[in-house]
mmCIF file of C-alpha atoms and ligand atoms in Angstrom:
data_model
loop_
_atom_site.group_PDB
_atom_site.id
_atom_site.type_symbol
_atom_site.label_atom_id
_atom_site.label_comp_id
_atom_site.label_asym_id
_atom_site.label_seq_id
_atom_site.Cartn_x
_atom_site.Cartn_y
_atom_site.Cartn_z
ATOM 1 C CA HIS A 184 74.675 73.322 24.078
ATOM 2 C CA ALA A 185 73.768 75.556 27.036
ATOM 3 C CA LYS A 186 76.934 74.130 28.797
ATOM 4 C CA ASN A 187 78.976 75.433 25.793
ATOM 5 C CA GLU A 188 77.350 78.875 25.749
ATOM 6 C CA GLY A 189 78.151 78.905 29.684
ATOM 7 C CA ALA A 190 81.790 78.222 28.940
ATOM 8 C CA ASN A 191 81.889 80.775 26.124
ATOM 9 C CA ARG A 192 80.774 83.398 28.379
ATOM 10 C CA TYR A 193 83.332 82.499 30.996
ATOM 11 C CA LEU A 194 85.995 82.914 28.540
ATOM 12 C CA PHE A 195 84.704 86.052 27.202
ATOM 13 C CA PHE A 196 84.914 87.320 30.875
ATOM 14 C CA ASN A 197 88.530 86.206 31.378
ATOM 15 C CA ASP A 198 89.738 87.507 28.070
ATOM 16 C CA SER A 199 88.031 90.749 27.561
ATOM 17 C CA MET A 200 86.823 92.251 30.709
ATOM 18 C CA ASN A 201 88.792 93.415 33.677
ATOM 19 C CA LYS A 202 87.759 92.329 37.340
ATOM 20 C CA LEU A 203 86.292 95.565 37.786
ATOM 21 C CA ALA A 204 83.766 94.862 35.083
ATOM 22 C CA VAL A 205 82.974 91.511 36.298
ATOM 23 C CA LYS A 206 82.382 92.838 39.754
ATOM 24 C CA ARG A 207 80.188 95.593 38.392
ATOM 25 C CA LEU A 208 77.999 93.042 36.335
ATOM 26 C CA GLN A 209 77.758 91.032 39.572
ATOM 27 C CA VAL A 210 76.473 94.013 41.649
ATOM 28 C CA GLU A 211 73.976 94.809 38.671
ATOM 29 C CA ASN A 212 72.424 91.361 38.780
ATOM 30 C CA LEU A 213 72.370 91.601 42.453
ATOM 31 C CA ILE A 214 70.378 94.811 42.303
ATOM 32 C CA ARG A 215 68.031 93.345 39.594
ATOM 33 C CA HIS A 216 67.461 90.313 41.768
ATOM 34 C CA GLY A 217 66.929 92.831 44.957
ATOM 35 C CA LEU A 218 64.228 94.997 43.132
ATOM 36 C CA LYS A 219 62.386 91.856 42.098
ATOM 37 C CA GLU A 220 62.534 90.324 45.647
ATOM 38 C CA ASP A 221 61.925 93.834 47.516
ATOM 39 C CA TYR A 222 65.201 93.768 49.345
ATOM 40 C CA PHE A 223 65.400 97.525 49.183
ATOM 41 C CA THR A 224 64.331 99.348 52.487
ATOM 42 C CA VAL A 225 64.730 102.644 53.977
ATOM 43 C CA TYR A 226 66.340 103.744 57.216
ATOM 44 C CA TYR A 227 66.026 107.126 58.856
ATOM 45 C CA GLN A 228 68.655 109.445 60.441
ATOM 46 C CA PRO A 229 67.361 112.140 62.912
ATOM 47 C CA LYS A 230 68.225 115.705 62.215
ATOM 48 C CA MET A 231 68.311 117.723 65.519
ATOM 49 C CA ASP A 232 67.886 121.651 66.016
ATOM 50 C CA ILE A 233 71.267 122.449 67.477
ATOM 51 C CA VAL A 234 69.679 124.826 70.164
ATOM 52 C CA THR A 235 66.710 123.057 71.378
ATOM 53 C CA GLY A 236 67.892 119.383 70.639
ATOM 54 C CA GLN A 237 64.605 118.825 69.363
ATOM 55 C CA LEU A 238 64.018 116.528 66.360
ATOM 56 C CA VAL A 239 63.317 118.582 63.289
ATOM 57 C CA GLY A 240 63.408 116.103 60.357
ATOM 58 C CA MET A 241 65.333 112.898 59.187
ATOM 59 C CA GLU A 242 67.115 111.855 56.175
ATOM 60 C CA ALA A 243 65.716 108.641 54.450
ATOM 61 C CA LEU A 244 68.865 106.490 53.483
ATOM 62 C CA VAL A 245 68.247 103.458 51.286
ATOM 63 C CA ARG A 246 69.427 100.077 52.638
ATOM 64 C CA PHE A 247 69.896 96.977 50.395
ATOM 65 C CA ILE A 248 69.588 94.086 52.659
ATOM 66 C CA THR A 249 69.633 90.281 51.191
ATOM 67 C CA PRO A 250 69.294 87.216 52.826
ATOM 68 C CA LYS A 251 72.489 85.778 51.723
ATOM 69 C CA LYS A 252 74.806 88.700 51.758
ATOM 70 C CA GLY A 253 73.318 90.850 54.406
ATOM 71 C CA LEU A 254 73.592 94.501 54.158
ATOM 72 C CA ILE A 255 75.330 96.035 50.960
ATOM 73 C CA SER A 256 76.604 99.388 51.720
ATOM 74 C CA PRO A 257 75.147 102.149 49.313
ATOM 75 C CA ALA A 258 78.774 103.063 48.440
ATOM 76 C CA ALA A 259 78.955 99.637 46.934
ATOM 77 C CA PHE A 260 75.852 99.680 44.852
ATOM 78 C CA ILE A 261 74.771 103.391 44.331
ATOM 79 C CA PRO A 262 77.607 104.088 41.746
ATOM 80 C CA VAL A 263 76.590 100.782 39.738
ATOM 81 C CA ALA A 264 72.927 101.635 39.980
ATOM 82 C CA GLU A 265 73.570 105.327 38.623
ATOM 83 C CA GLU A 266 75.522 103.663 35.686
ATOM 84 C CA THR A 267 73.128 101.298 34.594
ATOM 85 C CA GLY A 268 70.102 103.207 35.290
ATOM 86 C CA GLN A 269 68.779 101.151 38.060
ATOM 87 C CA ILE A 270 68.907 104.110 40.558
ATOM 88 C CA LEU A 271 65.671 105.238 38.741
ATOM 89 C CA GLU A 272 63.718 102.283 40.066
ATOM 90 C CA ILE A 273 65.467 102.214 43.402
ATOM 91 C CA GLY A 274 64.882 105.971 43.777
ATOM 92 C CA GLU A 275 61.124 105.307 43.129
ATOM 93 C CA VAL A 276 60.922 102.541 45.666
ATOM 94 C CA VAL A 277 62.603 104.815 48.418
ATOM 95 C CA LEU A 278 60.419 107.641 47.633
ATOM 96 C CA GLN A 279 57.256 105.642 47.881
ATOM 97 C CA LYS A 280 58.174 103.824 51.077
ATOM 98 C CA THR A 281 59.417 106.906 52.601
ATOM 99 C CA CYS A 282 56.205 108.627 52.063
ATOM 100 C CA GLU A 283 54.325 105.722 53.406
ATOM 101 C CA ASP A 284 56.399 105.686 56.582
ATOM 102 C CA VAL A 285 56.043 109.425 57.278
ATOM 103 C CA LYS A 286 52.371 109.390 56.447
ATOM 104 C CA ARG A 287 51.941 106.669 59.146
ATOM 105 C CA TRP A 288 54.072 108.666 61.560
ATOM 106 C CA ILE A 289 52.036 111.681 61.010
ATOM 107 C CA ASP A 290 48.774 110.127 61.438
ATOM 108 C CA MET A 291 49.860 108.824 64.679
ATOM 109 C CA GLY A 292 50.927 112.298 65.927
ATOM 110 C CA LEU A 293 54.580 111.273 66.020
ATOM 111 C CA PHE A 294 55.855 113.645 63.549
ATOM 112 C CA HIS A 295 55.054 117.193 62.105
ATOM 113 C CA GLY A 296 58.370 117.923 60.172
ATOM 114 C CA ARG A 297 60.154 117.161 56.926
ATOM 115 C CA VAL A 298 61.800 113.965 55.660
ATOM 116 C CA ALA A 299 64.771 114.553 53.272
ATOM 117 C CA VAL A 300 65.095 112.218 50.267
ATOM 118 C CA ASN A 301 68.436 111.827 48.093
ATOM 119 C CA LEU A 302 67.936 112.205 44.678
ATOM 120 C CA SER A 303 70.631 110.929 42.027
ATOM 121 C CA ALA A 304 71.589 112.946 39.059
ATOM 122 C CA LYS A 305 69.582 110.723 36.633
ATOM 123 C CA GLN A 306 66.353 110.974 38.795
ATOM 124 C CA PHE A 307 66.662 114.763 39.219
ATOM 125 C CA MET A 308 67.068 114.820 35.473
ATOM 126 C CA LEU A 309 63.891 112.846 34.542
ATOM 127 C CA PRO A 310 61.534 115.036 32.534
ATOM 128 C CA PHE A 311 58.647 113.770 34.441
ATOM 129 C CA LEU A 312 60.339 113.904 37.716
ATOM 130 C CA CYS A 313 57.558 116.227 39.295
ATOM 131 C CA GLU A 314 54.864 114.273 37.999
ATOM 132 C CA GLN A 315 56.298 111.063 39.336
ATOM 133 C CA ILE A 316 56.731 112.875 42.865
ATOM 134 C CA ASP A 317 52.960 114.087 42.514
ATOM 135 C CA ASP A 318 51.877 110.353 41.740
ATOM 136 C CA ILE A 319 53.681 108.994 44.876
ATOM 137 C CA LEU A 320 52.568 111.832 47.194
ATOM 138 C CA ARG A 321 49.026 111.321 46.009
ATOM 139 C CA ARG A 322 49.081 107.396 46.483
ATOM 140 C CA SER A 323 50.534 107.802 49.847
ATOM 141 C CA GLU A 324 48.254 110.724 50.800
ATOM 142 C CA LEU A 325 51.326 112.703 52.164
ATOM 143 C CA PRO A 326 51.220 116.432 51.695
ATOM 144 C CA SER A 327 54.089 117.907 49.720
ATOM 145 C CA TYR A 328 55.322 120.301 52.612
ATOM 146 C CA HIS A 329 56.597 117.275 54.446
ATOM 147 C CA LEU A 330 59.250 116.441 51.853
ATOM 148 C CA GLU A 331 62.602 117.761 51.217
ATOM 149 C CA LEU A 332 64.853 116.601 48.444
ATOM 150 C CA GLU A 333 68.617 116.428 48.498
ATOM 151 C CA ILE A 334 70.661 116.937 45.463
ATOM 152 C CA THR A 335 74.397 117.501 44.907
ATOM 153 C CA GLU A 336 76.442 120.091 43.363
ATOM 154 C CA GLY A 337 77.196 117.632 40.696
ATOM 155 C CA THR A 338 73.728 117.129 39.845
ATOM 156 C CA VAL A 339 72.628 120.760 39.464
ATOM 157 C CA MET A 340 75.890 121.619 37.699
ATOM 158 C CA GLN A 341 75.376 119.125 34.832
ATOM 159 C CA SER A 342 72.802 121.599 33.535
ATOM 160 C CA PRO A 343 72.172 124.634 35.874
ATOM 161 C CA THR A 344 69.540 126.424 33.585
ATOM 162 C CA LEU A 345 67.529 123.155 33.473
ATOM 163 C CA ALA A 346 68.222 122.405 37.244
ATOM 164 C CA ILE A 347 66.735 125.970 38.277
ATOM 165 C CA ASP A 348 63.669 124.914 36.284
ATOM 166 C CA THR A 349 63.160 121.836 37.961
ATOM 167 C CA MET A 350 63.933 123.220 41.345
ATOM 168 C CA LYS A 351 61.353 126.013 40.753
ATOM 169 C CA LYS A 352 58.762 123.396 39.818
ATOM 170 C CA LEU A 353 59.291 121.553 43.031
ATOM 171 C CA ARG A 354 59.469 124.658 45.187
ATOM 172 C CA ALA A 355 55.992 125.583 43.812
ATOM 173 C CA ARG A 356 54.783 122.500 45.215
ATOM 174 C CA GLY A 357 56.074 123.229 48.822
ATOM 175 C CA ILE A 358 58.702 120.899 48.702
ATOM 176 C CA HIS A 359 62.245 121.944 50.089
ATOM 177 C CA LEU A 360 65.474 121.607 48.533
ATOM 178 C CA ALA A 361 68.734 120.931 50.180
ATOM 179 C CA MET A 362 72.293 120.951 48.775
ATOM 180 C CA ASP A 363 74.049 117.747 49.736
ATOM 181 C CA ASP A 364 77.597 117.208 50.511
ATOM 182 C CA PHE A 365 78.534 121.027 49.980
ATOM 183 C CA GLY A 366 81.897 121.809 49.449
ATOM 184 C CA THR A 367 83.044 118.312 47.927
ATOM 185 C CA GLY A 368 81.810 119.039 44.344
ATOM 186 C CA TYR A 369 82.211 121.796 41.937
ATOM 187 C CA SER A 370 79.811 124.746 41.857
ATOM 188 C CA SER A 371 80.110 128.388 41.489
ATOM 189 C CA LEU A 372 79.051 130.892 43.612
ATOM 190 C CA ALA A 373 77.345 132.785 40.878
ATOM 191 C CA TYR A 374 75.006 129.722 40.514
ATOM 192 C CA LEU A 375 74.590 129.026 44.154
ATOM 193 C CA LYS A 376 72.693 132.230 44.752
ATOM 194 C CA GLN A 377 70.508 131.453 41.763
ATOM 195 C CA PHE A 378 69.492 128.068 42.915
ATOM 196 C CA PRO A 379 66.061 128.270 44.948
ATOM 197 C CA LEU A 380 67.557 126.140 47.882
ATOM 198 C CA ASN A 381 66.245 125.970 51.488
ATOM 199 C CA THR A 382 69.236 124.212 52.914
ATOM 200 C CA LEU A 383 72.999 123.566 52.706
ATOM 201 C CA LYS A 384 74.406 120.695 54.074
ATOM 202 C CA ILE A 385 78.158 120.735 55.019
ATOM 203 C CA ASP A 386 79.774 117.664 54.144
ATOM 204 C CA LYS A 387 81.282 115.314 57.047
ATOM 205 C CA ALA A 388 84.707 116.091 55.602
ATOM 206 C CA PHE A 389 84.754 119.535 56.815
ATOM 207 C CA ILE A 390 83.204 118.487 60.030
ATOM 208 C CA ASP A 391 86.041 115.951 60.703
ATOM 209 C CA ASP A 392 88.548 119.036 60.082
ATOM 210 C CA MET A 393 87.068 120.922 62.888
ATOM 211 C CA ASN A 394 89.697 119.687 65.322
ATOM 212 C CA THR A 395 92.190 122.287 63.408
ATOM 213 C CA ALA A 396 91.746 126.214 63.350
ATOM 214 C CA ARG A 397 91.933 126.075 59.585
ATOM 215 C CA GLY A 398 89.037 123.427 59.622
ATOM 216 C CA ARG A 399 86.945 125.524 61.846
ATOM 217 C CA ASN A 400 87.570 128.653 59.703
ATOM 218 C CA MET A 401 86.565 126.750 56.725
ATOM 219 C CA VAL A 402 83.298 125.648 58.322
ATOM 220 C CA ASP A 403 82.730 129.298 59.546
ATOM 221 C CA THR A 404 83.298 130.468 55.987
ATOM 222 C CA ILE A 405 80.695 128.055 54.520
ATOM 223 C CA VAL A 406 77.945 128.881 57.382
ATOM 224 C CA THR A 407 78.416 132.599 56.528
ATOM 225 C CA ILE A 408 78.095 132.096 52.970
ATOM 226 C CA ALA A 409 74.904 129.862 53.563
ATOM 227 C CA HIS A 410 73.328 132.304 56.008
ATOM 228 C CA ASN A 411 74.127 135.220 53.448
ATOM 229 C CA LEU A 412 71.961 133.225 50.953
ATOM 230 C CA ASN A 413 69.441 132.775 53.481
ATOM 231 C CA LEU A 414 69.869 128.902 53.658
ATOM 232 C CA THR A 415 69.612 126.799 56.853
ATOM 233 C CA VAL A 416 72.646 124.834 57.484
ATOM 234 C CA VAL A 417 72.834 121.239 58.294
ATOM 235 C CA ALA A 418 76.144 119.923 59.643
ATOM 236 C CA GLU A 419 76.633 116.170 58.517
ATOM 237 C CA GLY A 420 78.537 113.546 60.425
ATOM 238 C CA VAL A 421 78.657 115.227 63.743
ATOM 239 C CA GLU A 422 80.258 112.578 66.057
ATOM 240 C CA HIS A 423 81.742 114.501 69.006
ATOM 241 C CA ALA A 424 80.299 116.933 71.605
ATOM 242 C CA GLU A 425 83.081 119.198 70.765
ATOM 243 C CA GLN A 426 82.048 119.481 67.068
ATOM 244 C CA LEU A 427 78.587 120.136 68.283
ATOM 245 C CA GLN A 428 79.778 123.024 70.462
ATOM 246 C CA GLN A 429 81.792 124.523 67.822
ATOM 247 C CA LEU A 430 78.969 124.412 65.251
ATOM 248 C CA LYS A 431 76.640 126.056 68.086
ATOM 249 C CA GLN A 432 79.160 128.878 68.279
ATOM 250 C CA LEU A 433 79.193 129.230 64.512
ATOM 251 C CA ARG A 434 75.483 129.508 64.400
ATOM 252 C CA CYS A 435 74.774 126.335 62.234
ATOM 253 C CA GLU A 436 71.079 125.502 62.721
ATOM 254 C CA ILE A 437 70.888 121.600 62.429
ATOM 255 C CA ILE A 438 73.020 118.715 62.988
ATOM 256 C CA GLN A 439 72.882 115.049 61.772
ATOM 257 C CA GLY A 440 75.394 112.381 62.810
ATOM 258 C CA TYR A 441 76.511 109.562 65.079
ATOM 259 C CA PHE A 442 76.618 111.984 67.900
ATOM 260 C CA TYR A 443 72.920 111.719 68.062
ATOM 261 C CA SER A 444 71.730 108.815 65.992
ATOM 262 C CA LYS A 445 72.830 106.470 63.206
ATOM 263 C CA ALA A 446 70.157 105.699 60.667
ATOM 264 C CA LEU A 447 67.512 103.653 62.176
ATOM 265 C CA SER A 448 65.091 101.200 60.519
ATOM 266 C CA ALA A 449 61.416 102.361 60.163
ATOM 267 C CA GLN A 450 60.489 100.287 63.261
ATOM 268 C CA GLU A 451 63.449 101.662 65.469
ATOM 269 C CA PHE A 452 62.607 105.199 64.229
ATOM 270 C CA GLY A 453 58.893 104.853 65.122
ATOM 271 C CA LEU A 454 60.115 103.926 68.732
ATOM 272 C CA PHE A 455 62.579 106.828 68.681
ATOM 273 C CA LEU A 456 59.602 109.077 67.757
ATOM 274 C CA LYS A 457 57.645 107.880 70.693
ATOM 275 C CA GLN A 458 60.670 108.287 73.082
ATOM 276 C CA GLN A 459 61.127 111.878 71.908
ATOM 277 C CA LYS A 460 57.575 112.874 72.900
ATOM 278 C CA GLN A 461 58.071 111.572 76.403
ATOM 279 C CA GLN A 462 61.748 112.495 77.041
ATOM 280 C CA LYS A 463 63.483 115.781 77.667
ATOM 281 C CA PRO A 464 65.638 116.711 74.556
ATOM 282 C CA LYS A 465 69.032 115.221 75.060
ATOM 283 C CA LEU A 466 71.115 118.026 73.436
ATOM 284 C CA ALA A 467 69.363 120.770 75.555
ATOM 285 C CA ALA A 468 71.478 119.307 78.558
ATOM 286 C CA VAL A 469 74.613 120.305 76.664
ATOM 287 C CA PRO A 470 75.898 123.794 77.939
ATOM 288 C CA ALA A 471 76.214 126.344 75.356
HETATM 289 P P1 C2E B 744 74.690 111.525 52.211
HETATM 290 O O1 C2E B 744 73.416 111.650 51.448
HETATM 291 O O2 C2E B 744 75.677 112.375 52.267
HETATM 292 O O3 C2E B 744 74.355 110.741 53.535
HETATM 293 C C1 C2E B 744 74.968 110.765 54.689
HETATM 294 C C2 C2E B 744 75.843 109.626 54.916
HETATM 295 O O4 C2E B 744 76.698 109.800 56.024
HETATM 296 C C3 C2E B 744 74.946 108.322 55.096
HETATM 297 O O5 C2E B 744 75.819 107.260 54.754
HETATM 298 C C4 C2E B 744 74.784 108.276 56.853
HETATM 299 O O6 C2E B 744 74.670 106.972 57.389
HETATM 300 C C5 C2E B 744 76.336 108.699 56.997
HETATM 301 N N1 C2E B 744 76.502 109.447 58.345
HETATM 302 C C6 C2E B 744 75.590 110.067 58.956
HETATM 303 N N2 C2E B 744 76.207 110.474 60.076
HETATM 304 C C7 C2E B 744 77.487 110.084 60.230
HETATM 305 C C8 C2E B 744 78.581 110.049 61.283
HETATM 306 O O7 C2E B 744 78.402 110.773 62.084
HETATM 307 N N3 C2E B 744 79.622 109.384 61.001
HETATM 308 C C9 C2E B 744 79.509 108.677 59.720
HETATM 309 N N4 C2E B 744 80.901 107.944 59.666
HETATM 310 N N5 C2E B 744 78.708 108.615 58.834
HETATM 311 C C10 C2E B 744 77.726 109.223 59.145
HETATM 312 P P2 C2E B 744 75.078 106.111 53.675
HETATM 313 O O8 C2E B 744 73.481 105.815 54.403
HETATM 314 O O9 C2E B 744 75.735 104.848 53.643
HETATM 315 O O10 C2E B 744 74.686 106.488 52.538
HETATM 316 C C11 C2E B 744 76.057 107.077 51.649
HETATM 317 C C12 C2E B 744 75.676 107.833 50.633
HETATM 318 O O11 C2E B 744 74.705 107.122 49.622
HETATM 319 C C13 C2E B 744 74.401 109.056 50.807
HETATM 320 O O12 C2E B 744 75.305 110.249 51.219
HETATM 321 C C14 C2E B 744 74.046 109.307 49.507
HETATM 322 O O13 C2E B 744 74.697 110.108 48.529
HETATM 323 C C15 C2E B 744 73.668 107.930 49.111
HETATM 324 N N6 C2E B 744 72.386 107.363 49.207
HETATM 325 C C16 C2E B 744 71.855 107.106 50.349
HETATM 326 N N7 C2E B 744 70.439 106.719 50.147
HETATM 327 C C17 C2E B 744 70.389 107.036 49.070
HETATM 328 C C18 C2E B 744 69.046 107.089 48.199
HETATM 329 O O14 C2E B 744 68.075 106.626 48.533
HETATM 330 N N8 C2E B 744 69.116 107.642 46.910
HETATM 331 C C19 C2E B 744 70.258 108.147 46.470
HETATM 332 N N9 C2E B 744 70.280 108.388 45.016
HETATM 333 N N10 C2E B 744 71.350 108.011 47.082
HETATM 334 C C20 C2E B 744 71.435 107.476 48.331
HETATM 335 MG MG1 MG B 745 72.057 113.078 51.641
HETATM 336 MG MG1 MG B 746 75.542 114.314 52.343
HETATM 337 MG MG1 MG B 747 78.142 112.948 52.853
#
């Protein structure tokens, strides 16, 4: 009987669902298994002060590593997790683990800055988001001022009034807010000035275009808008010294990218922090 049922299910897939849907179901099952087995972990990418070359913070980036399939890229599972709602559980795991890691580094005297955690649209829309964050901060004994949350234009534009309300509640707790992937989504300048943001992150796509005059003008314009709104500017995906120089000239404050470091495991990042303490900053050596 069970065998029959299996066969029916197989037919069902072949007849009624396209390959994409099957793939999506496989990823959904993989995520469910991964959550149960604790295969989700957090890596950290340093954010550096462009002038001093000092570490100012880091971005927490989820990594899904299974014994059978190895690393599964966020691009492959985040969209599925968003659709199925599994992103809520993943997001909670990421927040919890991040707060625990950062608390440890603070207690060791290795870190004093802020860690940025990405929030999905569904997570940001949770009616009890602030309470969930309060609980996690309390459990991990991490003061709220060590936390920054990254949200995208798409997330806040779904319901700008509601978003402003949530953002104000988070800010009241001392949590910082960053607009991620700026320029790739849809948002109006009228709203941008109403959002209580601290940081604007210029998407890598714009940084990639800085080898042309047009591209540099574009980044210049974005930095100007950000500064007019009193926002700190982070450039994402900085890979070359040339980009760094140009961003410095444009008065961008913080850079993040492979030029300095890719995302590191908690263990690697701990070592990185220890080296930071001993070594002279790498970027300070780059002439202005
Ligand atoms: P994001 O938030 O814009 O994160 C930056 C992405 O750019 C990361 O990819 C990072 O590894 C990559 N990156 C940084 N510097 C460079 C560079 O110099 N060159 C190149 N080629 N890439 C660089 P990652 O970790 O694969 O994450 C991709 C996206 O997945 C993130 O984009 C974010 O939207 C999402 N994501 C990652 N972790 C989480 C999470 O915990 N929760 C949620 N909701 N989304 C997450
Ligand atoms: Mg981000
Ligand atoms: Mg980004
Ligand atoms: Mg991006």
